Amino acid sequence: MLELITNNEILAAIVALLGLAAAFGALLGFAAERFKVEGDPVVEKIDALLPQTQCGQCGYPGCRPYAEAISQGDEINKCPPGGDTTIAALADLLGREPKPLDGEAQDIPKVAYIHEDECIGCTKCIQACPVDAILGAARHMHTVIESECTGCDLCVDPCPVDCIDMLPRQRTPDEWYWPLPDGPGHRPTSVTPTLIATDRVSAIGQGAGHG
Amino acid sequence: MAKAFDFPGGIHPPQRKALSTRTPLIQAALPTHVVLPMDQHIGNPAEPCVEIGQRVRTGERVALAQGMISADVHASITGTVTAIEEHPIPHPSQGKRLCVVIERDPNGDDDWCRMPPLDWRHADEDTLLERLRHSGVVGLGGAGFPTQIKARVRELHAIDTLLVNAAECEPYITADDLTLRTYPDDVIEGAQLFARLCGAERILIGIEDNKPEAVEALNESLRRHAEDSVPIELKIIATRYPSGGEKQLIKRLLNREVPSHGLPADVGVLCHNPGTLRAAVRAVRDGEPLISRVVTLTGEALARPGNVEARLGTSMHELLNAAGLKEDELARLVMGGPMMGFALDTTALPLAKTTNCLIAATEHELPAPPKEQPCIRCAACEQVCPASLLPQQLYWFAKAREHDKAELFNLFDCIECGACSYVCPSHIPLVQYYQAAKGEIRERRREAHKAEHARHRFEFRQARLAHEAAEKEAKRQARAQAASRVAARTAQPSRQEPRGEDAATAKEQVKQLRIAQAAAKAALRKAEKALARASEAGEGELDDLEVQVATARENLQATEARLAAAQKDEQQGEPRQ
Ligand code: SF4
Ligand code: SF4
Ligand code: SF4
Ligand code: SF4
């Protein structure tokens, strides 16, 4: 047998390749087992579409658990912070029918605000905040890092002295933008070019040949 | 290069520049108080660094730049800080922003606090960049981009041409024109300074042919500066709106196309406005930070229109009154030009670094815009678009909120010049549609980024909690074992059998935890590498990556704590076997 193989070049090549394939296959199998990364691509994709407010209004302790539940067949309309946009995106991803939101839609983005003079420093809000957006130590006043707060509401109830309010998130001038015009039949709310309407008439009248 | 190339489209609106060029540039009277907004530039607002009641001198810094893209703010008069509060600022949102208010000394002195003068021809580059960083200079053409960042362009791009954008193509505005007529030497020196900083081999000045006086002044100054290191060439182009768009001017003068989503630096060009160059050279040569600017005061509701150099933070009301504002004739106040500017509700606003022009227009001059009519698909808009876009298509996409399609049709290449709206026979405010669409797209990106960030923070917290729980559990076990050992010594147990099973599961557990530990280590290494790469390249969301590294570290510590506990368990079991 060995002789046959060594004498026949083609057979030798095949055997060598088979051997290599088996060795690498085993190695790959071992690596896959050894360095298995947790995570399911579908869950990742669903999670990426959720607003990450981590508020638990969907009935799960955070967005990721809800993403897992959706991948197991739960409804896609349980996330109020995401609203219709998220439902539409999820329906698109999963090929399901979009459904009306189960619950009350959120109107405007909010952030938590702690009335620091009333805060007794009990740390209950810190424990409730899912994104570590509250700073403070025991018996010292607490404050919210506005840029980190997702507006999830979870810190409001635990506060024993009711010193946390949810206020509308302020927009910086950089974030401000012109709203879409009202459409035909309305006067534009912005300023520009139609402003010099009279100029245009005269410019066209002069054959637009202005120097 | 003798031949001028051309950009597509463009329009010829009436100039109306003569209104404000008849009188020479004058110095505005020193204001009795100034209101200095913390964001007069693109990027993060500055943070006040003075206290109420503090006395400040002209040129003293009152607010510090925050983060990468930001600019300092300096006191523009000598006096006392009387308030640091929200105040209306000139912005299309008509919103309020944090401002530092300074009341001028009753004796009226203008006591300067200058930085030491620098000889920019010989000072080393870092000193110059540092100086620009502390002088609060931003693009004075209207955009307000911090100048020191543009000065660092060399770090990422090779620049061969410095382009002085003196086209000033928008009707009414003459601030650059008057700056060039009055201070041609400063502008040219500023151009030389920037040519040195960015390594340009030549300087081009692009100017429209409707400014013969400025051209004359420049030519004279060039003769005086004939021996300067970097050759300067003056290019006069025919007047057409919007030849002052960066991309349009580059195409026109150099026949280079700035790529979609690209910057002039991508084709080896750096653009600067003459006013900015003058401000930069004053900051370096004279040690004077940016505390004043040239502003065009024009419109038919003014008795004495013209250009003034005024201290930043001066009330527009004061400036307009000094120019003879006829309040009963004022129908509309516009900041910027009539094509790209925006209307202001009130004159009780401070002059900002980006205020290049104020138009006090009568009803007859700038009537209220007519009602929007349906698009008749005449394609007039397409013929005038200087960016070769399809404005009509963009309009439909913006209206229907089909943002993906709008982006596909290069919405973000629109320079918002307003040429399309200007010619649209249906009076459609096209630019506002594009601005709204861009705003919605940017907001969506911001939200997505915020969500991503919140997810990482959430994961970090989960990992931290797991780590804490694991450590607590390990400690509890250690205590329990110590207790059971004591118990075992006192009363010899006969628990040999279950021990064997325990040991087997303990071994299995240790094995699994080892695997988890290896995975956690790999994840940490990966996160650290990503962070290192991002901080080296200076891009990406560093804080987000830092959170991810911290998460990976917590995860690793949690598994290590569990592993250590399990190993102890195992060792405990073994000797008894
Ligand atoms: S309701 Fe939405 S935002 Fe809140 S935890 Fe559930 S998925 Fe996240
Ligand atoms: S601060 Fe309050 S509202 Fe904001 S994320 Fe934390 S728990 Fe939610
Ligand atoms: S110019 Fe106005 S009416 Fe004509 S195609 Fe463009 S948007 Fe429509
Ligand atoms: S505003 Fe935009 S779409 Fe309209 S002409 Fe100018 S660049 Fe083209």
Short mmCIF file of C-alpha atoms in Angstrom, two decimals, chain B residues 249-474:
data_model
loop_
_atom_site.label_atom_id
_atom_site.label_comp_id
_atom_site.label_asym_id
_atom_site.label_seq_id
_atom_site.Cartn_x
_atom_site.Cartn_y
_atom_site.Cartn_z
CA LEU B 249 -13.64 79.38 -7.58
CA ILE B 250 -11.17 76.49 -7.62
CA LYS B 251 -12.75 75.16 -10.77
CA ARG B 252 -12.74 78.58 -12.31
CA LEU B 253 -9.13 79.46 -11.54
CA LEU B 254 -7.34 76.12 -11.41
CA ASN B 255 -9.65 73.81 -13.34
CA ARG B 256 -9.56 71.35 -10.44
CA GLU B 257 -12.67 69.50 -9.31
CA VAL B 258 -13.08 69.15 -5.58
CA PRO B 259 -14.49 65.62 -5.18
CA SER B 260 -17.96 64.99 -3.84
CA HIS B 261 -17.86 65.15 0.00
CA GLY B 262 -14.29 66.43 -0.39
CA LEU B 263 -12.44 69.53 0.72
CA PRO B 264 -10.33 71.96 -1.30
CA ALA B 265 -7.33 70.45 0.50
CA ASP B 266 -8.02 67.19 -1.36
CA VAL B 267 -6.93 68.92 -4.56
CA GLY B 268 -4.03 70.76 -2.94
CA VAL B 269 -5.75 74.09 -2.31
CA LEU B 270 -6.36 76.09 0.84
CA CYS B 271 -8.94 78.89 0.64
CA HIS B 272 -9.07 81.95 2.83
CA ASN B 273 -11.16 85.06 2.95
CA PRO B 274 -9.23 88.40 2.93
CA GLY B 275 -10.71 89.51 6.25
CA THR B 276 -9.53 86.29 7.91
CA LEU B 277 -6.01 86.76 6.56
CA ARG B 278 -5.90 90.27 7.95
CA ALA B 279 -7.16 89.07 11.34
CA ALA B 280 -4.53 86.30 11.39
CA VAL B 281 -1.66 88.61 10.60
CA ARG B 282 -2.83 91.05 13.23
CA ALA B 283 -2.90 88.26 15.78
CA VAL B 284 0.63 87.15 14.91
CA ARG B 285 2.43 90.38 14.00
CA ASP B 286 0.67 92.76 16.39
CA GLY B 287 -0.44 90.33 19.08
CA GLU B 288 -4.04 91.48 18.77
CA PRO B 289 -6.66 88.76 19.09
CA LEU B 290 -9.86 88.95 17.05
CA ILE B 291 -11.98 91.61 18.75
CA SER B 292 -13.38 93.54 15.81
CA ARG B 293 -14.49 92.98 12.26
CA VAL B 294 -15.53 94.84 9.14
CA VAL B 295 -19.26 94.70 8.56
CA THR B 296 -21.32 96.05 5.68
CA LEU B 297 -24.32 98.09 6.81
CA THR B 298 -26.56 98.52 3.82
CA GLY B 299 -30.11 98.60 2.54
CA GLU B 300 -32.43 101.41 1.63
CA ALA B 301 -33.71 101.85 5.16
CA LEU B 302 -30.32 103.33 6.09
CA ALA B 303 -29.55 107.01 5.51
CA ARG B 304 -25.77 106.47 5.55
CA PRO B 305 -25.01 102.93 4.34
CA GLY B 306 -21.37 101.89 4.28
CA ASN B 307 -18.77 99.66 5.90
CA VAL B 308 -17.64 100.01 9.47
CA GLU B 309 -15.03 98.27 11.55
CA ALA B 310 -16.82 97.53 14.82
CA ARG B 311 -15.97 95.77 18.07
CA LEU B 312 -17.46 92.28 18.38
CA GLY B 313 -20.47 92.18 20.64
CA THR B 314 -21.60 95.71 19.75
CA SER B 315 -25.37 95.88 19.57
CA MET B 316 -26.64 95.85 15.98
CA HIS B 317 -29.10 98.47 17.05
CA GLU B 318 -26.28 100.90 17.87
CA LEU B 319 -24.50 100.19 14.59
CA LEU B 320 -27.62 100.60 12.48
CA ASN B 321 -28.62 103.77 14.28
CA ALA B 322 -25.20 105.23 13.69
CA ALA B 323 -25.78 104.49 9.99
CA GLY B 324 -29.06 106.38 10.11
CA LEU B 325 -31.66 103.66 10.43
CA LYS B 326 -35.13 104.81 9.38
CA GLU B 327 -37.15 102.51 11.61
CA ASP B 328 -40.50 103.18 9.99
CA GLU B 329 -39.14 102.12 6.61
CA LEU B 330 -37.41 98.97 7.83
CA ALA B 331 -39.37 95.95 6.59
CA ARG B 332 -36.78 93.27 7.05
CA LEU B 333 -33.38 92.92 8.61
CA VAL B 334 -31.16 90.32 6.98
CA MET B 335 -27.81 89.06 8.25
CA GLY B 336 -25.48 87.93 5.46
CA GLY B 337 -26.42 88.42 1.83
CA PRO B 338 -29.86 88.23 0.24
CA MET B 339 -29.06 84.84 -1.28
CA MET B 340 -27.62 82.90 1.64
CA GLY B 341 -28.39 85.06 4.66
CA PHE B 342 -31.31 84.86 7.05
CA ALA B 343 -33.80 87.31 8.50
CA LEU B 344 -33.46 88.64 12.03
CA ASP B 345 -36.46 89.37 14.23
CA THR B 346 -34.89 92.18 16.17
CA THR B 347 -32.00 94.60 16.14
CA ALA B 348 -31.22 93.84 19.79
CA LEU B 349 -28.52 91.35 18.85
CA PRO B 350 -24.76 91.46 19.19
CA LEU B 351 -22.36 91.68 16.25
CA ALA B 352 -20.77 88.22 15.97
CA LYS B 353 -17.56 87.03 14.33
CA THR B 354 -19.65 85.72 11.42
CA THR B 355 -21.71 88.87 10.84
CA ASN B 356 -20.32 90.09 7.51
CA CYS B 357 -23.32 92.12 6.40
CA LEU B 358 -26.56 93.59 7.72
CA ILE B 359 -29.21 94.58 5.21
CA ALA B 360 -31.88 96.92 6.52
CA ALA B 361 -34.30 96.60 3.66
CA THR B 362 -37.46 98.51 2.86
CA GLU B 363 -40.67 96.77 1.86
CA HIS B 364 -40.11 97.86 -1.73
CA GLU B 365 -36.57 96.56 -1.78
CA LEU B 366 -37.09 93.05 -0.40
CA PRO B 367 -40.82 92.32 -0.44
CA ALA B 368 -42.32 89.40 1.43
CA PRO B 369 -41.79 86.20 -0.52
CA PRO B 370 -44.76 85.15 -2.68
CA LYS B 371 -46.65 81.93 -1.98
CA GLU B 372 -45.09 78.69 -3.04
CA GLN B 373 -46.65 77.14 -6.17
CA PRO B 374 -46.42 73.55 -7.41
CA CYS B 375 -43.33 72.61 -9.41
CA ILE B 376 -43.99 72.81 -13.14
CA ARG B 377 -40.90 70.76 -14.01
CA CYS B 378 -39.44 73.53 -16.10
CA ALA B 379 -35.86 72.53 -15.25
CA ALA B 380 -34.79 76.15 -14.90
CA CYS B 381 -33.20 75.18 -11.61
CA GLU B 382 -30.99 72.58 -13.24
CA GLN B 383 -29.54 75.08 -15.64
CA VAL B 384 -28.26 77.38 -12.94
CA CYS B 385 -26.99 74.91 -10.35
CA PRO B 386 -23.25 75.53 -9.96
CA ALA B 387 -22.75 72.10 -8.41
CA SER B 388 -24.29 70.24 -11.38
CA LEU B 389 -27.02 68.80 -9.21
CA LEU B 390 -30.64 68.12 -10.11
CA PRO B 391 -32.44 70.57 -7.81
CA GLN B 392 -35.86 69.45 -8.95
CA GLN B 393 -35.16 65.82 -8.08
CA LEU B 394 -33.69 66.83 -4.76
CA TYR B 395 -36.81 68.86 -4.09
CA TRP B 396 -39.10 65.86 -4.64
CA PHE B 397 -36.93 63.63 -2.46
CA ALA B 398 -36.70 66.19 0.31
CA LYS B 399 -40.44 66.80 0.25
CA ALA B 400 -41.20 63.07 0.45
CA ARG B 401 -38.47 62.60 3.10
CA GLU B 402 -36.75 60.06 0.85
CA HIS B 403 -33.40 60.80 2.39
CA ASP B 404 -31.56 57.82 0.94
CA LYS B 405 -32.40 58.91 -2.57
CA ALA B 406 -31.56 62.53 -1.85
CA GLU B 407 -28.14 61.44 -0.64
CA LEU B 408 -27.72 59.29 -3.70
CA PHE B 409 -28.33 62.43 -5.77
CA ASN B 410 -25.55 64.18 -3.82
CA LEU B 411 -27.69 66.36 -1.60
CA PHE B 412 -24.63 67.09 0.52
CA ASP B 413 -22.81 68.62 -2.45
CA CYS B 414 -25.41 71.40 -2.52
CA ILE B 415 -23.72 74.59 -1.35
CA GLU B 416 -27.08 76.21 -0.56
CA CYS B 417 -26.28 79.08 -2.89
CA GLY B 418 -29.94 79.66 -3.68
CA ALA B 419 -29.44 80.03 -7.42
CA CYS B 420 -32.14 77.43 -8.01
CA SER B 421 -34.67 79.15 -5.75
CA TYR B 422 -33.82 82.44 -7.41
CA VAL B 423 -34.86 81.26 -10.86
CA CYS B 424 -37.72 78.98 -9.85
CA PRO B 425 -40.87 80.42 -11.47
CA SER B 426 -43.01 78.70 -8.83
CA HIS B 427 -41.24 80.52 -5.98
CA ILE B 428 -40.42 77.25 -4.28
CA PRO B 429 -38.05 77.82 -1.33
CA LEU B 430 -35.85 75.03 -2.66
CA VAL B 431 -32.92 75.74 -0.39
CA GLN B 432 -35.08 75.42 2.69
CA TYR B 433 -36.17 71.98 1.49
CA TYR B 434 -32.54 70.96 1.18
CA GLN B 435 -31.63 72.46 4.52
CA ALA B 436 -34.49 70.58 6.16
CA ALA B 437 -33.49 67.31 4.50
CA LYS B 438 -29.84 67.76 5.48
CA GLY B 439 -30.89 68.60 9.02
CA GLU B 440 -33.07 65.52 9.31
CA ILE B 441 -30.33 63.29 7.96
CA ARG B 442 -27.75 64.76 10.33
CA GLU B 443 -30.15 64.38 13.24
CA ARG B 444 -30.73 60.76 12.39
CA ARG B 445 -26.99 60.17 12.29
CA ARG B 446 -26.62 61.89 15.63
CA GLU B 447 -29.38 59.78 17.14
CA ALA B 448 -27.83 56.60 15.79
CA HIS B 449 -24.52 57.59 17.25
CA LYS B 450 -26.09 58.44 20.59
CA ALA B 451 -27.86 55.06 20.64
CA GLU B 452 -24.61 53.29 19.89
CA HIS B 453 -22.93 55.20 22.70
CA ALA B 454 -25.74 54.38 25.15
CA ARG B 455 -25.45 50.72 24.21
CA HIS B 456 -21.77 50.71 25.06
CA ARG B 457 -22.42 52.47 28.36
CA PHE B 458 -25.13 49.92 29.14
CA GLU B 459 -22.85 47.02 28.31
CA PHE B 460 -20.15 48.52 30.47
CA ARG B 461 -22.53 48.76 33.38
CA GLN B 462 -23.64 45.15 32.88
CA ALA B 463 -20.02 44.04 32.85
CA ARG B 464 -19.24 46.09 35.93
CA LEU B 465 -22.17 44.60 37.81
CA ALA B 466 -21.14 41.09 36.73
CA HIS B 467 -17.61 41.75 37.91
CA GLU B 468 -18.79 43.01 41.28
CA ALA B 469 -21.16 40.07 41.68
CA ALA B 470 -18.42 37.59 40.80
CA GLU B 471 -16.04 39.07 43.33
CA LYS B 472 -18.66 39.05 46.02
CA GLU B 473 -19.49 35.45 45.21
CA ALA B 474 -15.81 34.49 45.36
#
